[in-house]
Amino acid sequence: MALRLSNGNLAASSTSAGLLVNGSRLGRISYAFRLRSGFVGNRLVSMSTTSSVAKAAAEVQFDAESASDVAASGGWAEFAEKVSGEWDGFGADFMLDGKPVELPESVVPQAYKEWEVRVFDWQTQCPTLAQSDEENPTMFYKLIKLLPTVGCEADAATRYTIDERNVGGASNGVAAFAYQGTGSYVAVWPGEEKRGMSKMLEVEHCMVDPRNKEARVRVVQVVSVDNLKFVLRNIRVFCEQWYGPFRNGDSLGGCSIRDSSFAASEPLKGPLVNGVWRSTNAVAGFGSPCLNSVQALRGEWLQESIRNEKDLILLPRQLWCSLKQTDDGGACVEVGWLLDEKRALTSRCVFQSDSKLKEISVASETMVSVA
């Protein structure tokens, strides 16, 4: 079923094979109806329908604030203002079973080895700068990993690696980039292609916390494409907070950093996400080769889908991710963040069977029934 708001009206349609959103099959649903209605506050009212289930649908209340955050994309200038700055925090790699990967022994201080302390998290900086030019949008960031230190030696931390990424302009390295005025974005980074090797992609999902606009998570899914088959290879998670205007990483957070390491903490509990979810989606289409690689996420597409923990990789900080093959031979790459009980943000990329990107969408979701 796909639903879209247009001039105060809500239209819905379905297929027996799956849920369609802007032409993409993203889920499964067992009923169909057409509504013509409006909203009073955040309640759907005044409808006419030929379906026996429409009455129940009219009783659903949407999270108006979250839906507004998703639907109101904003322009590039607004996005540039929100995303730019010094984002410091912690990052970690995870295996496909959700277990964290220990840091290389060569970078772990001797004191930790003597204390038999296992180290999983990098302290990170991510200075980011986006230019506000709507006609020629550009952004770059540097992911800086700092060598682990003991105690407040962190104030004199040494940089271990620097990975610079560019969006737009002469140094563009992104295949596709979709953004919202909140500062959230999704980027598809092509990997280096080598003869005889699988094609590699990095799908980066950056989600700003709607409860605290100075906190965000970034989840990077490393995907290989071999003979048009998508395989998830690795997961990287970064939990970051905004520490001020852009300074190109000149100031270290050190012991003043507001967050803490997270990789070894408890993962998301699967039963919290099992059930039927209703979402408001903003979408950017990339199916046509003539489209710009940088696009705003727009619209208010309403969707209902079923989620089961057995299809997900459960991560700390209430996060999950997945990669599912679609009915048409493509793939859907998804990341989710459970904000509160029965309320989540999701971000997904849908790829066609020829491995080309079809669309990117982000959504505010509410669980409507438990599986």
Short mmCIF file of C-alpha atoms in Angstrom, two decimals:
data_model
loop_
_atom_site.label_atom_id
_atom_site.label_comp_id
_atom_site.label_asym_id
_atom_site.label_seq_id
_atom_site.Cartn_x
_atom_site.Cartn_y
_atom_site.Cartn_z
CA MET A 1 0.00 0.00 0.00
CA ALA A 2 1.22 3.50 -0.76
CA LEU A 3 -0.31 6.68 0.63
CA ARG A 4 0.40 10.29 -0.22
CA LEU A 5 -0.89 13.58 1.13
CA SER A 6 -1.92 16.02 -1.57
CA ASN A 7 -3.93 19.18 -0.95
CA GLY A 8 -5.28 17.76 2.28
CA ASN A 9 -6.33 14.47 0.69
CA LEU A 10 -4.92 11.06 1.47
CA ALA A 11 -4.79 8.49 -1.29
CA ALA A 12 -3.91 4.84 -0.78
CA SER A 13 -3.40 1.85 -3.03
CA SER A 14 -2.01 -1.63 -2.59
CA THR A 15 -0.79 -4.73 -4.32
CA SER A 16 -0.93 -8.27 -3.00
CA ALA A 17 2.80 -8.72 -3.51
CA GLY A 18 4.02 -5.81 -1.47
CA LEU A 19 3.94 -2.24 -0.28
CA LEU A 20 4.71 0.43 -2.88
CA VAL A 21 6.13 3.83 -1.97
CA ASN A 22 6.79 6.15 -4.89
CA GLY A 23 7.07 3.12 -7.11
CA SER A 24 9.26 1.06 -4.77
CA ARG A 25 8.22 -2.18 -3.14
CA LEU A 26 9.28 -1.82 0.49
CA GLY A 27 6.99 -3.99 2.54
CA ARG A 28 3.86 -6.11 2.83
CA ILE A 29 0.30 -5.34 3.85
CA SER A 30 -2.99 -7.18 3.92
CA TYR A 31 -5.60 -4.55 3.09
CA ALA A 32 -6.31 -1.70 0.69
CA PHE A 33 -8.46 1.39 0.74
CA ARG A 34 -8.80 4.91 -0.66
CA LEU A 35 -9.32 7.87 1.62
CA ARG A 36 -10.29 11.43 0.94
CA SER A 37 -9.83 13.36 4.11
CA GLY A 38 -8.10 16.12 6.01
CA PHE A 39 -6.36 16.60 9.32
CA VAL A 40 -7.60 18.38 12.43
CA GLY A 41 -4.63 18.74 14.72
CA ASN A 42 -2.89 15.41 14.27
CA ARG A 43 -6.01 13.27 13.79
CA LEU A 44 -7.21 12.03 10.42
CA VAL A 45 -10.91 12.89 9.96
CA SER A 46 -13.77 13.22 7.50
CA MET A 47 -13.33 10.41 5.01
CA SER A 48 -15.31 8.43 2.49
CA THR A 49 -14.32 4.93 1.43
CA THR A 50 -15.56 1.66 0.03
CA SER A 51 -13.36 -0.49 2.28
CA SER A 52 -14.49 -2.08 5.52
CA VAL A 53 -11.17 -1.27 7.18
CA ALA A 54 -11.14 2.43 6.45
CA LYS A 55 -12.93 3.28 9.68
CA ALA A 56 -10.12 1.73 11.68
CA ALA A 57 -7.55 3.61 9.62
CA ALA A 58 -9.23 6.91 10.42
CA GLU A 59 -8.69 6.35 14.13
CA VAL A 60 -4.90 6.34 13.81
CA GLN A 61 -3.14 9.35 15.29
CA PHE A 62 0.19 10.29 13.75
CA ASP A 63 3.07 11.83 15.63
CA ALA A 64 2.63 15.28 14.12
CA GLU A 65 5.95 16.69 15.27
CA SER A 66 8.01 13.78 13.95
CA ALA A 67 6.08 13.65 10.69
CA SER A 68 6.68 17.36 10.22
CA ASP A 69 10.42 16.88 10.73
CA VAL A 70 10.49 14.21 8.04
CA ALA A 71 8.24 15.93 5.50
CA ALA A 72 9.69 19.45 5.76
CA SER A 73 12.93 18.94 3.89
CA GLY A 74 14.09 22.55 3.81
CA GLY A 75 16.58 23.89 1.29
CA TRP A 76 20.29 23.29 1.01
CA ALA A 77 21.08 26.51 2.91
CA GLU A 78 19.11 25.29 5.93
CA PHE A 79 20.79 21.89 5.74
CA ALA A 80 24.23 23.50 5.45
CA GLU A 81 23.65 25.52 8.60
CA LYS A 82 22.54 22.47 10.60
CA VAL A 83 25.19 20.01 9.42
CA SER A 84 28.22 22.30 9.66
CA GLY A 85 30.32 22.31 12.78
CA GLU A 86 32.53 20.20 15.03
CA TRP A 87 30.92 16.81 15.64
CA ASP A 88 32.86 14.79 18.24
CA GLY A 89 32.07 11.42 19.74
CA PHE A 90 32.91 7.74 19.51
CA GLY A 91 32.89 5.18 16.72
CA ALA A 92 33.14 1.42 16.43
CA ASP A 93 33.05 -1.39 13.89
CA PHE A 94 30.59 -4.27 14.20
CA MET A 95 30.40 -7.76 12.74
CA LEU A 96 27.29 -9.10 11.07
CA ASP A 97 26.12 -10.70 14.31
CA GLY A 98 26.13 -7.29 15.99
CA LYS A 99 29.28 -7.98 18.05
CA PRO A 100 31.82 -5.13 18.26
CA VAL A 101 35.31 -5.43 16.79
CA GLU A 102 38.25 -4.79 19.11
CA LEU A 103 40.73 -2.09 18.18
CA PRO A 104 44.08 -3.29 16.79
CA GLU A 105 46.43 -4.34 19.58
CA SER A 106 49.07 -2.00 18.22
CA VAL A 107 47.03 1.10 19.16
CA VAL A 108 45.88 0.01 22.64
CA PRO A 109 47.86 1.56 25.53
CA GLN A 110 49.95 -0.86 27.59
CA ALA A 111 48.00 0.05 30.73
CA TYR A 112 44.79 -1.35 29.24
CA LYS A 113 46.56 -4.59 28.33
CA GLU A 114 47.89 -4.94 31.86
CA TRP A 115 44.43 -4.33 33.30
CA GLU A 116 42.94 -6.76 30.74
CA VAL A 117 40.63 -4.05 29.49
CA ARG A 118 39.25 -4.69 25.99
CA VAL A 119 38.96 -1.56 23.84
CA PHE A 120 36.30 -1.36 21.11
CA ASP A 121 35.71 2.39 20.58
CA TRP A 122 37.63 5.05 18.75
CA GLN A 123 37.28 8.60 19.98
CA THR A 124 36.44 10.55 16.85
CA GLN A 125 36.09 14.02 15.41
CA CYS A 126 34.05 14.85 12.35
CA PRO A 127 34.53 18.53 11.41
CA THR A 128 31.97 19.25 8.70
CA LEU A 129 31.46 22.27 6.44
CA ALA A 130 28.71 22.74 3.87
CA GLN A 131 28.53 25.83 1.67
CA SER A 132 25.09 27.43 1.52
CA ASP A 133 25.00 27.95 -2.27
CA GLU A 134 21.68 26.45 -3.41
CA GLU A 135 22.80 26.30 -7.04
CA ASN A 136 26.11 24.55 -6.39
CA PRO A 137 25.78 22.60 -3.14
CA THR A 138 29.05 21.34 -1.68
CA MET A 139 30.03 19.72 1.61
CA PHE A 140 33.08 18.08 3.04
CA TYR A 141 33.93 16.38 6.29
CA LYS A 142 36.96 14.75 7.86
CA LEU A 143 36.56 11.64 9.97
CA ILE A 144 39.44 11.76 12.44
CA LYS A 145 40.23 8.74 14.62
CA LEU A 146 42.28 9.49 17.73
CA LEU A 147 44.67 7.05 19.31
CA PRO A 148 43.28 5.61 22.57
CA THR A 149 44.68 7.21 25.71
CA VAL A 150 44.54 6.55 29.44
CA GLY A 151 42.60 8.98 31.64
CA CYS A 152 42.73 12.63 30.72
CA GLU A 153 45.68 12.15 28.43
CA ALA A 154 42.85 12.45 25.89
CA ASP A 155 43.39 16.21 25.98
CA ALA A 156 46.64 15.58 24.13
CA ALA A 157 45.33 12.82 21.87
CA THR A 158 47.17 11.96 18.67
CA ARG A 159 45.42 11.56 15.36
CA TYR A 160 45.56 8.00 14.03
CA THR A 161 43.77 8.30 10.67
CA ILE A 162 41.98 11.02 8.69
CA ASP A 163 39.39 10.15 6.06
CA GLU A 164 38.15 13.14 4.06
CA ARG A 165 34.91 12.99 2.06
CA ASN A 166 33.60 15.52 -0.47
CA VAL A 167 30.09 16.11 -1.81
CA GLY A 168 29.73 18.21 -4.96
CA GLY A 169 32.29 20.45 -6.59
CA ALA A 170 35.49 19.45 -8.39
CA SER A 171 36.45 16.94 -5.68
CA ASN A 172 33.07 15.20 -5.55
CA GLY A 173 33.35 11.60 -4.40
CA VAL A 174 29.72 10.71 -3.74
CA ALA A 175 27.51 8.73 -6.11
CA ALA A 176 24.27 9.94 -4.50
CA PHE A 177 23.42 12.29 -1.64
CA ALA A 178 19.98 13.04 -0.17
CA TYR A 179 19.46 15.58 2.61
CA GLN A 180 16.94 17.23 4.94
CA GLY A 181 16.92 20.66 6.52
CA THR A 182 17.33 19.01 9.94
CA GLY A 183 20.94 18.13 9.09
CA SER A 184 20.17 14.47 8.40
CA TYR A 185 21.45 12.93 5.18
CA VAL A 186 22.13 9.68 3.32
CA ALA A 187 25.18 9.22 1.12
CA VAL A 188 26.24 6.42 -1.22
CA TRP A 189 30.03 6.31 -1.59
CA PRO A 190 31.47 4.09 -4.34
CA GLY A 191 34.47 2.01 -3.36
CA GLU A 192 37.60 1.57 -5.41
CA GLU A 193 36.96 -0.94 -8.20
CA LYS A 194 39.69 -3.51 -8.86
CA ARG A 195 39.84 -6.12 -11.58
CA GLY A 196 38.50 -9.45 -10.36
CA MET A 197 37.11 -7.93 -7.17
CA SER A 198 33.51 -7.29 -6.16
CA LYS A 199 32.12 -3.79 -6.51
CA MET A 200 32.06 -2.10 -3.11
CA LEU A 201 29.69 0.56 -1.78
CA GLU A 202 29.49 2.44 1.49
CA VAL A 203 25.98 3.53 2.41
CA GLU A 204 26.13 6.23 5.10
CA HIS A 205 23.00 7.11 7.08
CA CYS A 206 23.21 10.24 9.25
CA MET A 207 20.19 10.77 11.53
CA VAL A 208 19.78 13.79 13.81
CA ASP A 209 17.96 13.16 17.08
CA PRO A 210 14.62 15.06 16.91
CA ARG A 211 14.70 15.34 20.74
CA ASN A 212 18.15 16.97 20.74
CA LYS A 213 19.24 18.63 17.51
CA GLU A 214 22.88 18.66 18.69
CA ALA A 215 23.09 14.85 18.78
CA ARG A 216 23.20 12.44 15.87
CA VAL A 217 24.19 8.93 14.84
CA ARG A 218 25.92 7.89 11.63
CA VAL A 219 25.75 4.26 10.51
CA VAL A 220 27.87 3.14 7.56
CA GLN A 221 27.01 -0.14 5.86
CA VAL A 222 29.79 -1.58 3.70
CA VAL A 223 28.18 -3.55 0.87
CA SER A 224 29.68 -5.67 -1.88
CA VAL A 225 27.95 -6.25 -5.22
CA ASP A 226 29.03 -9.44 -6.96
CA ASN A 227 27.13 -10.65 -10.02
CA LEU A 228 24.39 -8.18 -9.08
CA LYS A 229 23.99 -9.74 -5.64
CA PHE A 230 24.19 -7.41 -2.64
CA VAL A 231 26.03 -8.64 0.46
CA LEU A 232 26.52 -6.70 3.71
CA ARG A 233 30.19 -6.95 4.75
CA ASN A 234 30.73 -4.59 7.65
CA ILE A 235 28.99 -2.00 9.85
CA ARG A 236 30.46 1.15 11.36
CA VAL A 237 28.59 3.23 13.93
CA PHE A 238 29.38 6.77 15.12
CA CYS A 239 27.56 8.52 17.97
CA GLU A 240 28.33 12.23 17.86
CA GLN A 241 27.43 15.56 19.43
CA TRP A 242 27.83 19.09 18.14
CA TYR A 243 30.55 21.06 19.96
CA GLY A 244 30.46 24.35 18.09
CA PRO A 245 31.09 26.03 14.73
CA PHE A 246 33.45 24.53 12.19
CA ARG A 247 37.14 24.76 13.21
CA ASN A 248 38.53 22.07 10.92
CA GLY A 249 39.16 19.78 13.89
CA ASP A 250 41.64 22.13 15.57
CA SER A 251 40.05 21.71 19.01
CA LEU A 252 39.88 18.29 20.66
CA GLY A 253 36.95 17.28 22.84
CA GLY A 254 39.24 15.39 25.21
CA CYS A 255 37.87 14.78 28.70
CA SER A 256 35.20 17.45 28.17
CA ILE A 257 33.37 15.27 25.65
CA ARG A 258 29.74 14.83 26.71
CA ASP A 259 29.29 11.28 25.46
CA SER A 260 30.89 7.95 26.37
CA SER A 261 32.04 4.79 24.62
CA PHE A 262 29.16 2.52 23.60
CA ALA A 263 30.32 -0.45 21.51
CA ALA A 264 30.31 -2.98 24.37
CA SER A 265 26.96 -1.81 25.79
CA GLU A 266 23.75 -3.82 25.47
CA PRO A 267 22.29 -4.06 21.96
CA LEU A 268 18.71 -3.20 21.09
CA LYS A 269 16.23 -5.82 22.36
CA GLY A 270 14.52 -7.46 19.40
CA PRO A 271 10.97 -7.60 20.82
CA LEU A 272 10.92 -3.80 20.93
CA VAL A 273 10.83 -3.64 17.12
CA ASN A 274 8.68 -6.69 16.32
CA GLY A 275 5.35 -5.56 14.92
CA VAL A 276 3.49 -3.44 12.40
CA TRP A 277 4.91 0.05 11.85
CA ARG A 278 3.25 3.04 10.22
CA SER A 279 5.57 5.70 8.82
CA THR A 280 5.73 9.09 7.15
CA ASN A 281 8.41 9.02 4.46
CA ALA A 282 10.35 11.70 2.60
CA VAL A 283 11.81 10.42 -0.66
CA ALA A 284 14.47 11.34 -3.24
CA GLY A 285 14.42 9.46 -6.55
CA PHE A 286 17.63 8.54 -8.38
CA GLY A 287 16.25 6.23 -11.05
CA SER A 288 16.93 8.56 -13.99
CA PRO A 289 20.57 9.05 -15.06
CA CYS A 290 19.93 12.73 -15.80
CA LEU A 291 19.11 13.56 -12.19
CA ASN A 292 21.53 15.49 -10.02
CA SER A 293 23.49 13.36 -7.56
CA VAL A 294 22.54 15.77 -4.73
CA GLN A 295 18.83 15.93 -3.96
CA ALA A 296 16.49 17.03 -1.18
CA LEU A 297 14.25 14.47 0.52
CA ARG A 298 10.66 15.57 -0.06
CA GLY A 299 7.04 14.54 0.32
CA GLU A 300 4.81 12.83 2.87
CA TRP A 301 4.43 9.25 1.73
CA LEU A 302 2.60 7.11 4.26
CA GLN A 303 3.60 3.48 4.54
CA GLU A 304 2.81 0.45 6.67
CA SER A 305 5.23 -2.43 7.04
CA ILE A 306 5.99 -5.45 9.20
CA ARG A 307 9.31 -5.71 11.05
CA ASN A 308 10.79 -8.81 12.66
CA GLU A 309 14.01 -9.01 14.68
CA LYS A 310 15.17 -12.14 12.81
CA ASP A 311 15.72 -9.97 9.73
CA LEU A 312 17.75 -7.34 11.61
CA ILE A 313 21.23 -6.84 13.03
CA LEU A 314 20.68 -5.42 16.52
CA LEU A 315 23.21 -2.82 17.69
CA PRO A 316 23.86 -0.69 20.81
CA ARG A 317 22.27 2.74 21.29
CA GLN A 318 18.88 1.37 20.19
CA LEU A 319 20.04 0.95 16.59
CA TRP A 320 19.45 -1.74 14.01
CA CYS A 321 20.34 -2.33 10.37
CA SER A 322 19.49 -4.79 7.62
CA LEU A 323 19.99 -5.66 3.98
CA LYS A 324 17.14 -7.43 2.21
CA GLN A 325 16.85 -8.65 -1.35
CA THR A 326 13.75 -7.23 -3.06
CA ASP A 327 11.27 -9.18 -5.19
CA ASP A 328 12.62 -7.64 -8.40
CA GLY A 329 16.21 -8.73 -7.71
CA GLY A 330 17.41 -5.48 -6.15
CA ALA A 331 18.12 -4.72 -2.52
CA CYS A 332 16.85 -2.53 0.31
CA VAL A 333 19.54 -1.31 2.73
CA GLU A 334 18.05 0.00 5.99
CA VAL A 335 19.10 1.55 9.29
CA GLY A 336 16.73 2.23 12.19
CA TRP A 337 16.95 4.10 15.47
CA LEU A 338 14.41 3.39 18.23
CA LEU A 339 13.90 6.77 19.91
CA ASP A 340 11.24 5.83 22.44
CA GLU A 341 8.92 2.91 22.95
CA LYS A 342 7.09 2.34 19.63
CA ARG A 343 8.70 5.37 17.95
CA ALA A 344 11.64 5.25 15.55
CA LEU A 345 13.55 6.92 12.74
CA THR A 346 14.52 4.87 9.69
CA SER A 347 16.69 5.49 6.67
CA ARG A 348 16.86 3.28 3.60
CA CYS A 349 18.30 3.00 0.11
CA VAL A 350 16.60 0.94 -2.58
CA PHE A 351 18.77 -0.47 -5.36
CA GLN A 352 17.56 -1.87 -8.67
CA SER A 353 18.42 -5.35 -9.95
CA ASP A 354 21.21 -3.83 -12.10
CA SER A 355 22.77 -2.50 -8.82
CA LYS A 356 21.91 1.12 -9.66
CA LEU A 357 20.37 3.25 -6.93
CA LYS A 358 16.62 3.76 -7.34
CA GLU A 359 15.69 5.93 -4.37
CA ILE A 360 16.56 7.07 -0.87
CA SER A 361 13.98 7.61 1.85
CA VAL A 362 13.88 8.57 5.51
CA ALA A 363 10.92 8.10 7.80
CA SER A 364 9.43 8.77 11.19
CA GLU A 365 7.73 5.56 12.31
CA THR A 366 5.21 4.56 14.96
CA MET A 367 4.42 0.98 15.95
CA VAL A 368 0.68 0.38 15.64
CA SER A 369 0.53 -3.27 16.71
CA VAL A 370 2.87 -5.81 18.29
CA ALA A 371 3.74 -8.94 16.33
#
